[in-house]
Amino acid sequence: MKRSRTAIVTGASTGIGQGIALKLASCGYDIFMSHLNEPEEAREVAREIEQVHGRRCVVFQGDLCLAETSGQLVESALKEFETIDVLVNNAGITRLGKITEYTQETMDFLFHLNYRAPMLITGLVSKHMIEKQIGGSILYTTSSRGTRAYPSDAIYGGLKAALDRSIQSIALELAPYGIRVNAIAPGAIRVRPAAEYHEKLGKRIPLGRMGLPTDIGGAAAFLCSDEASYITGITLRVDGGLILPGMPETPSVDPDNIWGKLN
């Protein structure tokens, strides 16, 4: 009997992580999902995974800013599922601010959650995949901000750029074991109820709308699938063309709005 495929998705109670977890469940994966402090939202995602998609879902609550939580998460996942086929390092948070005003506490917070945690989890899961001879897939959620610079984005955007670079080295390290490592860089994804801001921004995106978590879920499912078996070490931007135009060259453009500010 063929065993069920399993996936860890961090930060899956809401937003992009939720979209990825639900899509992977629809593709036949049992899900081990983590969240920080959204128990009701996590239970609803688990309910949909189990009742709508007929897959098993285990929920883990923990603070990935703490180094020990990464080990606890992986240990718990292996206790529940024994084998892990897919890891999606999605958990993260945006904090923008001027470099002259950034505090050490905020820098440490972003580094620990957005960079150190996915690196620690990757190390543990990849070791498991190697030992079990699993040709798995490891995926990161980065950001279009890792490619395009904006004011007040030196730390968050810089850490996302660091992830994009790091996955290239990890992909090289793990390729001999048949483990693929990639990233998705979302841009302008609506993770909250629609508001006037979203409509304004959507009109300025080349494809004419903001993205949805389901858009990222579809890209994630593809990169984790056998159809992407020859893809590793890439960052796939999913942003509706958001960052393609760059800085406008016409003087008719409001200079206060060239980086996407909305009035």
PDB file of C-alpha atoms in Angstrom:
ATOM      1  CA  MET A   1       0.000   0.000   0.000  1.00  0.00           C
ATOM      2  CA  LYS A   2       1.397   3.393  -0.984  1.00  0.00           C
ATOM      3  CA  ARG A   3       1.917   5.661   2.012  1.00  0.00           C
ATOM      4  CA  SER A   4       0.327   9.091   2.236  1.00  0.00           C
ATOM      5  CA  ARG A   5       2.470  12.091   1.352  1.00  0.00           C
ATOM      6  CA  THR A   6       3.015  14.562   4.142  1.00  0.00           C
ATOM      7  CA  ALA A   7       3.825  18.266   4.279  1.00  0.00           C
ATOM      8  CA  ILE A   8       4.849  20.717   6.995  1.00  0.00           C
ATOM      9  CA  VAL A   9       3.516  24.239   6.415  1.00  0.00           C
ATOM     10  CA  THR A  10       4.548  26.875   8.948  1.00  0.00           C
ATOM     11  CA  GLY A  11       2.350  29.879   9.592  1.00  0.00           C
ATOM     12  CA  ALA A  12      -0.663  28.193   7.999  1.00  0.00           C
ATOM     13  CA  SER A  13      -3.564  29.450  10.091  1.00  0.00           C
ATOM     14  CA  THR A  14      -4.196  32.501   7.900  1.00  0.00           C
ATOM     15  CA  GLY A  15      -3.182  34.204   4.667  1.00  0.00           C
ATOM     16  CA  ILE A  16      -0.628  32.737   2.298  1.00  0.00           C
ATOM     17  CA  GLY A  17       0.198  29.793   4.543  1.00  0.00           C
ATOM     18  CA  GLN A  18      -3.464  28.866   4.727  1.00  0.00           C
ATOM     19  CA  GLY A  19      -3.721  29.000   0.930  1.00  0.00           C
ATOM     20  CA  ILE A  20      -0.690  26.718   0.567  1.00  0.00           C
ATOM     21  CA  ALA A  21      -1.891  24.215   3.177  1.00  0.00           C
ATOM     22  CA  LEU A  22      -5.358  23.928   1.642  1.00  0.00           C
ATOM     23  CA  LYS A  23      -3.980  23.499  -1.871  1.00  0.00           C
ATOM     24  CA  LEU A  24      -1.515  20.816  -0.820  1.00  0.00           C
ATOM     25  CA  ALA A  25      -4.319  19.010   1.011  1.00  0.00           C
ATOM     26  CA  SER A  26      -6.416  19.110  -2.153  1.00  0.00           C
ATOM     27  CA  CYS A  27      -3.459  17.472  -3.931  1.00  0.00           C
ATOM     28  CA  GLY A  28      -3.449  14.570  -1.476  1.00  0.00           C
ATOM     29  CA  TYR A  29      -1.049  15.668   1.255  1.00  0.00           C
ATOM     30  CA  ASP A  30      -1.586  15.161   4.958  1.00  0.00           C
ATOM     31  CA  ILE A  31      -0.693  18.442   6.636  1.00  0.00           C
ATOM     32  CA  PHE A  32       1.282  19.361   9.739  1.00  0.00           C
ATOM     33  CA  MET A  33       0.648  23.054  10.208  1.00  0.00           C
ATOM     34  CA  SER A  34       2.002  25.555  12.710  1.00  0.00           C
ATOM     35  CA  HIS A  35       0.721  28.863  14.042  1.00  0.00           C
ATOM     36  CA  LEU A  36       1.728  31.375  16.685  1.00  0.00           C
ATOM     37  CA  ASN A  37      -1.480  32.418  18.399  1.00  0.00           C
ATOM     38  CA  GLU A  38      -4.491  31.901  16.134  1.00  0.00           C
ATOM     39  CA  PRO A  39      -6.103  28.731  17.555  1.00  0.00           C
ATOM     40  CA  GLU A  40      -9.577  29.355  16.148  1.00  0.00           C
ATOM     41  CA  GLU A  41      -8.274  30.077  12.649  1.00  0.00           C
ATOM     42  CA  ALA A  42      -5.998  27.033  12.817  1.00  0.00           C
ATOM     43  CA  ARG A  43      -8.886  24.786  13.856  1.00  0.00           C
ATOM     44  CA  GLU A  44     -10.945  26.051  10.916  1.00  0.00           C
ATOM     45  CA  VAL A  45      -8.123  25.283   8.464  1.00  0.00           C
ATOM     46  CA  ALA A  46      -7.732  21.823   9.980  1.00  0.00           C
ATOM     47  CA  ARG A  47     -11.475  21.237   9.742  1.00  0.00           C
ATOM     48  CA  GLU A  48     -11.488  22.112   6.039  1.00  0.00           C
ATOM     49  CA  ILE A  49      -8.477  19.920   5.346  1.00  0.00           C
ATOM     50  CA  GLU A  50     -10.100  16.956   7.066  1.00  0.00           C
ATOM     51  CA  GLN A  51     -13.737  17.371   6.067  1.00  0.00           C
ATOM     52  CA  VAL A  52     -13.455  18.889   2.595  1.00  0.00           C
ATOM     53  CA  HIS A  53     -10.250  17.294   1.346  1.00  0.00           C
ATOM     54  CA  GLY A  54     -10.308  14.094   3.409  1.00  0.00           C
ATOM     55  CA  ARG A  55      -6.729  14.469   4.602  1.00  0.00           C
ATOM     56  CA  ARG A  56      -5.259  14.328   8.072  1.00  0.00           C
ATOM     57  CA  CYS A  57      -4.190  17.602   9.691  1.00  0.00           C
ATOM     58  CA  VAL A  58      -2.151  18.120  12.865  1.00  0.00           C
ATOM     59  CA  VAL A  59      -1.877  21.591  14.403  1.00  0.00           C
ATOM     60  CA  PHE A  60       1.228  22.797  16.269  1.00  0.00           C
ATOM     61  CA  GLN A  61       1.326  26.037  18.227  1.00  0.00           C
ATOM     62  CA  GLY A  62       4.643  27.689  18.985  1.00  0.00           C
ATOM     63  CA  ASP A  63       6.775  30.801  18.730  1.00  0.00           C
ATOM     64  CA  LEU A  64       9.367  30.330  15.991  1.00  0.00           C
ATOM     65  CA  CYS A  65      11.278  33.363  17.237  1.00  0.00           C
ATOM     66  CA  LEU A  66      12.551  30.990  19.935  1.00  0.00           C
ATOM     67  CA  ALA A  67      15.347  28.753  18.664  1.00  0.00           C
ATOM     68  CA  GLU A  68      14.098  25.683  20.530  1.00  0.00           C
ATOM     69  CA  THR A  69      10.680  25.839  18.860  1.00  0.00           C
ATOM     70  CA  SER A  70      12.100  24.757  15.498  1.00  0.00           C
ATOM     71  CA  GLY A  71      13.344  21.502  16.973  1.00  0.00           C
ATOM     72  CA  GLN A  72      10.098  20.944  18.848  1.00  0.00           C
ATOM     73  CA  LEU A  73       8.099  21.486  15.664  1.00  0.00           C
ATOM     74  CA  VAL A  74      10.088  18.971  13.622  1.00  0.00           C
ATOM     75  CA  GLU A  75      10.147  16.432  16.453  1.00  0.00           C
ATOM     76  CA  SER A  76       6.387  16.686  16.803  1.00  0.00           C
ATOM     77  CA  ALA A  77       5.843  16.370  13.044  1.00  0.00           C
ATOM     78  CA  LEU A  78       7.966  13.230  12.854  1.00  0.00           C
ATOM     79  CA  LYS A  79       6.188  11.724  15.840  1.00  0.00           C
ATOM     80  CA  GLU A  80       2.848  12.263  14.096  1.00  0.00           C
ATOM     81  CA  PHE A  81       3.775  11.328  10.535  1.00  0.00           C
ATOM     82  CA  GLU A  82       7.125   9.463  10.706  1.00  0.00           C
ATOM     83  CA  THR A  83       8.113  10.772   7.285  1.00  0.00           C
ATOM     84  CA  ILE A  84       8.045  14.251   5.749  1.00  0.00           C
ATOM     85  CA  ASP A  85       7.913  14.726   1.975  1.00  0.00           C
ATOM     86  CA  VAL A  86       7.477  18.500   1.754  1.00  0.00           C
ATOM     87  CA  LEU A  87       8.517  21.417   3.939  1.00  0.00           C
ATOM     88  CA  VAL A  88       7.058  24.867   3.341  1.00  0.00           C
ATOM     89  CA  ASN A  89       8.842  27.555   5.355  1.00  0.00           C
ATOM     90  CA  ASN A  90       6.126  30.177   5.219  1.00  0.00           C
ATOM     91  CA  ALA A  91       5.895  31.720   8.705  1.00  0.00           C
ATOM     92  CA  GLY A  92       7.053  35.327   8.777  1.00  0.00           C
ATOM     93  CA  ILE A  93       5.984  38.886   9.373  1.00  0.00           C
ATOM     94  CA  THR A  94       6.500  42.299   7.788  1.00  0.00           C
ATOM     95  CA  ARG A  95       7.881  45.191   9.795  1.00  0.00           C
ATOM     96  CA  LEU A  96       8.783  48.352   7.912  1.00  0.00           C
ATOM     97  CA  GLY A  97      10.662  51.274   9.365  1.00  0.00           C
ATOM     98  CA  LYS A  98      13.362  53.834   8.753  1.00  0.00           C
ATOM     99  CA  ILE A  99      16.889  52.589   9.383  1.00  0.00           C
ATOM    100  CA  THR A 100      17.484  55.578  11.656  1.00  0.00           C
ATOM    101  CA  GLU A 101      14.610  54.448  13.869  1.00  0.00           C
ATOM    102  CA  TYR A 102      14.918  50.647  13.842  1.00  0.00           C
ATOM    103  CA  THR A 103      15.527  49.132  17.253  1.00  0.00           C
ATOM    104  CA  GLN A 104      17.741  46.160  17.986  1.00  0.00           C
ATOM    105  CA  GLU A 105      14.708  44.313  19.357  1.00  0.00           C
ATOM    106  CA  THR A 106      12.820  44.654  16.075  1.00  0.00           C
ATOM    107  CA  MET A 107      15.862  43.614  14.047  1.00  0.00           C
ATOM    108  CA  ASP A 108      16.350  40.530  16.208  1.00  0.00           C
ATOM    109  CA  PHE A 109      12.647  39.686  15.994  1.00  0.00           C
ATOM    110  CA  LEU A 110      12.644  39.793  12.190  1.00  0.00           C
ATOM    111  CA  PHE A 111      15.917  37.898  11.889  1.00  0.00           C
ATOM    112  CA  HIS A 112      14.852  35.107  14.234  1.00  0.00           C
ATOM    113  CA  LEU A 113      11.433  34.580  12.660  1.00  0.00           C
ATOM    114  CA  ASN A 114      12.035  35.386   8.988  1.00  0.00           C
ATOM    115  CA  TYR A 115      15.505  33.894   8.575  1.00  0.00           C
ATOM    116  CA  ARG A 116      16.872  31.833  11.466  1.00  0.00           C
ATOM    117  CA  ALA A 117      13.731  29.719  11.987  1.00  0.00           C
ATOM    118  CA  PRO A 118      13.444  28.532   8.359  1.00  0.00           C
ATOM    119  CA  MET A 119      17.167  27.757   8.305  1.00  0.00           C
ATOM    120  CA  LEU A 120      16.939  25.686  11.501  1.00  0.00           C
ATOM    121  CA  ILE A 121      13.842  23.812  10.333  1.00  0.00           C
ATOM    122  CA  THR A 122      15.400  23.163   6.933  1.00  0.00           C
ATOM    123  CA  GLY A 123      18.473  21.659   8.548  1.00  0.00           C
ATOM    124  CA  LEU A 124      16.423  19.264  10.641  1.00  0.00           C
ATOM    125  CA  VAL A 125      13.970  18.243   7.918  1.00  0.00           C
ATOM    126  CA  SER A 126      16.647  17.814   5.252  1.00  0.00           C
ATOM    127  CA  LYS A 127      18.632  15.576   7.633  1.00  0.00           C
ATOM    128  CA  HIS A 128      15.510  13.437   8.038  1.00  0.00           C
ATOM    129  CA  MET A 129      14.957  13.295   4.277  1.00  0.00           C
ATOM    130  CA  ILE A 130      18.549  12.215   3.700  1.00  0.00           C
ATOM    131  CA  GLU A 131      18.386   9.497   6.366  1.00  0.00           C
ATOM    132  CA  LYS A 132      15.094   8.155   5.009  1.00  0.00           C
ATOM    133  CA  GLN A 133      16.182   8.571   1.372  1.00  0.00           C
ATOM    134  CA  ILE A 134      13.228  10.800   0.593  1.00  0.00           C
ATOM    135  CA  GLY A 135      13.557  12.870  -2.579  1.00  0.00           C
ATOM    136  CA  GLY A 136      11.541  15.638  -1.007  1.00  0.00           C
ATOM    137  CA  SER A 137      10.831  19.269  -1.727  1.00  0.00           C
ATOM    138  CA  ILE A 138      11.641  22.281   0.466  1.00  0.00           C
ATOM    139  CA  LEU A 139       9.951  25.573  -0.296  1.00  0.00           C
ATOM    140  CA  TYR A 140      10.287  29.068   1.140  1.00  0.00           C
ATOM    141  CA  THR A 141       7.952  32.046   1.016  1.00  0.00           C
ATOM    142  CA  THR A 142      10.114  35.089   0.312  1.00  0.00           C
ATOM    143  CA  SER A 143       8.879  38.339  -1.276  1.00  0.00           C
ATOM    144  CA  SER A 144       9.120  40.526  -4.338  1.00  0.00           C
ATOM    145  CA  ARG A 145      10.645  42.984  -1.848  1.00  0.00           C
ATOM    146  CA  GLY A 146      13.713  40.761  -1.871  1.00  0.00           C
ATOM    147  CA  THR A 147      14.262  41.891  -5.468  1.00  0.00           C
ATOM    148  CA  ARG A 148      12.893  45.439  -5.580  1.00  0.00           C
ATOM    149  CA  ALA A 149      14.015  48.048  -3.050  1.00  0.00           C
ATOM    150  CA  TYR A 150      11.553  50.317  -1.266  1.00  0.00           C
ATOM    151  CA  PRO A 151      12.061  52.978   1.387  1.00  0.00           C
ATOM    152  CA  SER A 152      11.804  51.780   5.004  1.00  0.00           C
ATOM    153  CA  ASP A 153      12.393  48.192   3.895  1.00  0.00           C
ATOM    154  CA  ALA A 154      16.096  47.599   4.539  1.00  0.00           C
ATOM    155  CA  ILE A 155      15.608  44.887   7.175  1.00  0.00           C
ATOM    156  CA  TYR A 156      12.524  42.964   6.040  1.00  0.00           C
ATOM    157  CA  GLY A 157      13.374  43.162   2.333  1.00  0.00           C
ATOM    158  CA  GLY A 158      17.032  42.438   3.035  1.00  0.00           C
ATOM    159  CA  LEU A 159      16.188  39.263   4.951  1.00  0.00           C
ATOM    160  CA  LYS A 160      13.932  38.074   2.140  1.00  0.00           C
ATOM    161  CA  ALA A 161      16.783  38.676  -0.301  1.00  0.00           C
ATOM    162  CA  ALA A 162      19.030  36.657   2.000  1.00  0.00           C
ATOM    163  CA  LEU A 163      16.586  33.744   1.845  1.00  0.00           C
ATOM    164  CA  ASP A 164      16.539  33.901  -1.961  1.00  0.00           C
ATOM    165  CA  ARG A 165      20.334  33.670  -1.975  1.00  0.00           C
ATOM    166  CA  SER A 166      20.535  31.003   0.725  1.00  0.00           C
ATOM    167  CA  ILE A 167      18.239  28.586  -1.070  1.00  0.00           C
ATOM    168  CA  GLN A 168      20.673  28.479  -3.977  1.00  0.00           C
ATOM    169  CA  SER A 169      23.437  27.107  -1.747  1.00  0.00           C
ATOM    170  CA  ILE A 170      21.051  24.738   0.010  1.00  0.00           C
ATOM    171  CA  ALA A 171      19.791  23.496  -3.355  1.00  0.00           C
ATOM    172  CA  LEU A 172      23.362  22.639  -4.344  1.00  0.00           C
ATOM    173  CA  GLU A 173      23.980  20.842  -1.056  1.00  0.00           C
ATOM    174  CA  LEU A 174      20.829  18.743  -1.227  1.00  0.00           C
ATOM    175  CA  ALA A 175      20.677  18.027  -4.973  1.00  0.00           C
ATOM    176  CA  PRO A 176      22.811  14.860  -4.664  1.00  0.00           C
ATOM    177  CA  TYR A 177      20.093  13.433  -2.404  1.00  0.00           C
ATOM    178  CA  GLY A 178      17.282  14.242  -4.813  1.00  0.00           C
ATOM    179  CA  ILE A 179      15.919  16.975  -2.556  1.00  0.00           C
ATOM    180  CA  ARG A 180      14.751  20.092  -4.383  1.00  0.00           C
ATOM    181  CA  VAL A 181      14.844  23.551  -2.802  1.00  0.00           C
ATOM    182  CA  ASN A 182      12.942  26.545  -4.181  1.00  0.00           C
ATOM    183  CA  ALA A 183      11.197  29.740  -3.157  1.00  0.00           C
ATOM    184  CA  ILE A 184       8.076  31.671  -4.081  1.00  0.00           C
ATOM    185  CA  ALA A 185       8.258  35.469  -3.961  1.00  0.00           C
ATOM    186  CA  PRO A 186       4.722  36.823  -3.573  1.00  0.00           C
ATOM    187  CA  GLY A 187       3.887  40.436  -4.238  1.00  0.00           C
ATOM    188  CA  ALA A 188       0.694  42.365  -3.389  1.00  0.00           C
ATOM    189  CA  ILE A 189      -1.256  39.402  -2.018  1.00  0.00           C
ATOM    190  CA  ARG A 190      -4.541  40.276  -0.317  1.00  0.00           C
ATOM    191  CA  VAL A 191      -4.678  38.386   2.955  1.00  0.00           C
ATOM    192  CA  ARG A 192      -7.386  40.501   4.598  1.00  0.00           C
ATOM    193  CA  PRO A 193     -10.984  41.377   3.609  1.00  0.00           C
ATOM    194  CA  ALA A 194     -11.142  43.589   0.524  1.00  0.00           C
ATOM    195  CA  ALA A 195     -10.908  47.319   1.135  1.00  0.00           C
ATOM    196  CA  GLU A 196     -10.644  50.455  -0.980  1.00  0.00           C
ATOM    197  CA  TYR A 197      -6.852  50.276  -0.702  1.00  0.00           C
ATOM    198  CA  HIS A 198      -6.814  46.850  -2.352  1.00  0.00           C
ATOM    199  CA  GLU A 199      -8.953  48.058  -5.256  1.00  0.00           C
ATOM    200  CA  LYS A 200      -6.686  51.056  -5.859  1.00  0.00           C
ATOM    201  CA  LEU A 201      -3.528  48.998  -5.729  1.00  0.00           C
ATOM    202  CA  GLY A 202      -4.999  46.238  -7.896  1.00  0.00           C
ATOM    203  CA  LYS A 203      -5.686  48.707 -10.715  1.00  0.00           C
ATOM    204  CA  ARG A 204      -2.003  49.657 -10.777  1.00  0.00           C
ATOM    205  CA  ILE A 205      -0.750  46.067 -11.093  1.00  0.00           C
ATOM    206  CA  PRO A 206      -0.174  44.958 -14.713  1.00  0.00           C
ATOM    207  CA  LEU A 207      -2.608  42.034 -14.446  1.00  0.00           C
ATOM    208  CA  GLY A 208      -5.228  44.363 -12.990  1.00  0.00           C
ATOM    209  CA  ARG A 209      -5.813  42.832  -9.571  1.00  0.00           C
ATOM    210  CA  MET A 210      -4.194  41.936  -6.293  1.00  0.00           C
ATOM    211  CA  GLY A 211      -3.154  38.351  -5.766  1.00  0.00           C
ATOM    212  CA  LEU A 212      -4.879  35.887  -3.467  1.00  0.00           C
ATOM    213  CA  PRO A 213      -3.512  33.123  -1.213  1.00  0.00           C
ATOM    214  CA  THR A 214      -4.891  30.620  -3.728  1.00  0.00           C
ATOM    215  CA  ASP A 215      -2.512  32.049  -6.345  1.00  0.00           C
ATOM    216  CA  ILE A 216       0.434  31.245  -4.100  1.00  0.00           C
ATOM    217  CA  GLY A 217      -1.047  27.872  -3.202  1.00  0.00           C
ATOM    218  CA  GLY A 218      -1.173  26.869  -6.847  1.00  0.00           C
ATOM    219  CA  ALA A 219       2.434  27.874  -7.431  1.00  0.00           C
ATOM    220  CA  ALA A 220       3.528  26.027  -4.294  1.00  0.00           C
ATOM    221  CA  ALA A 221       1.711  22.845  -5.294  1.00  0.00           C
ATOM    222  CA  PHE A 222       3.416  22.932  -8.696  1.00  0.00           C
ATOM    223  CA  LEU A 223       6.918  23.440  -7.302  1.00  0.00           C
ATOM    224  CA  CYS A 224       6.388  20.584  -4.827  1.00  0.00           C
ATOM    225  CA  SER A 225       5.010  18.229  -7.463  1.00  0.00           C
ATOM    226  CA  ASP A 226       6.688  15.707  -9.734  1.00  0.00           C
ATOM    227  CA  GLU A 227       5.904  18.028 -12.637  1.00  0.00           C
ATOM    228  CA  ALA A 228       8.643  20.301 -11.252  1.00  0.00           C
ATOM    229  CA  SER A 229      11.115  17.468 -10.722  1.00  0.00           C
ATOM    230  CA  TYR A 230      13.814  19.262 -12.748  1.00  0.00           C
ATOM    231  CA  ILE A 231      13.466  22.598 -10.941  1.00  0.00           C
ATOM    232  CA  THR A 232      15.677  23.504  -8.009  1.00  0.00           C
ATOM    233  CA  GLY A 233      17.386  26.612  -6.651  1.00  0.00           C
ATOM    234  CA  ILE A 234      14.932  29.118  -8.133  1.00  0.00           C
ATOM    235  CA  THR A 235      12.754  31.901  -6.767  1.00  0.00           C
ATOM    236  CA  LEU A 236       9.444  32.074  -8.610  1.00  0.00           C
ATOM    237  CA  ARG A 237       7.932  35.543  -8.425  1.00  0.00           C
ATOM    238  CA  VAL A 238       4.126  35.530  -8.202  1.00  0.00           C
ATOM    239  CA  ASP A 239       3.072  39.169  -8.228  1.00  0.00           C
ATOM    240  CA  GLY A 240       0.891  39.841 -11.268  1.00  0.00           C
ATOM    241  CA  GLY A 241       3.762  41.788 -12.830  1.00  0.00           C
ATOM    242  CA  LEU A 242       3.863  44.195  -9.866  1.00  0.00           C
ATOM    243  CA  ILE A 243       7.576  45.021  -9.970  1.00  0.00           C
ATOM    244  CA  LEU A 244       8.105  44.844 -13.729  1.00  0.00           C
ATOM    245  CA  PRO A 245       7.581  48.550 -14.557  1.00  0.00           C
ATOM    246  CA  GLY A 246      10.320  49.855 -12.266  1.00  0.00           C
ATOM    247  CA  MET A 247      10.782  53.585 -11.833  1.00  0.00           C
ATOM    248  CA  PRO A 248       8.640  55.544 -14.321  1.00  0.00           C
ATOM    249  CA  GLU A 249      10.526  57.651 -16.855  1.00  0.00           C
ATOM    250  CA  THR A 250       7.774  60.150 -17.598  1.00  0.00           C
ATOM    251  CA  PRO A 251       7.593  63.462 -15.703  1.00  0.00           C
ATOM    252  CA  SER A 252       3.817  63.230 -15.599  1.00  0.00           C
ATOM    253  CA  VAL A 253       4.027  60.663 -12.793  1.00  0.00           C
ATOM    254  CA  ASP A 254       3.617  61.979  -9.257  1.00  0.00           C
ATOM    255  CA  PRO A 255       7.120  61.710  -7.755  1.00  0.00           C
ATOM    256  CA  ASP A 256       5.632  60.930  -4.356  1.00  0.00           C
ATOM    257  CA  ASN A 257       4.001  57.790  -5.720  1.00  0.00           C
ATOM    258  CA  ILE A 258       6.769  56.113  -7.712  1.00  0.00           C
ATOM    259  CA  TRP A 259       7.267  53.347  -5.136  1.00  0.00           C
ATOM    260  CA  GLY A 260       3.642  52.388  -4.970  1.00  0.00           C
ATOM    261  CA  LYS A 261       2.366  54.701  -2.261  1.00  0.00           C
ATOM    262  CA  LEU A 262      -1.379  55.211  -2.337  1.00  0.00           C
ATOM    263  CA  ASN A 263      -3.243  58.333  -1.300  1.00  0.00           C
TER     264      ASN A 263
END
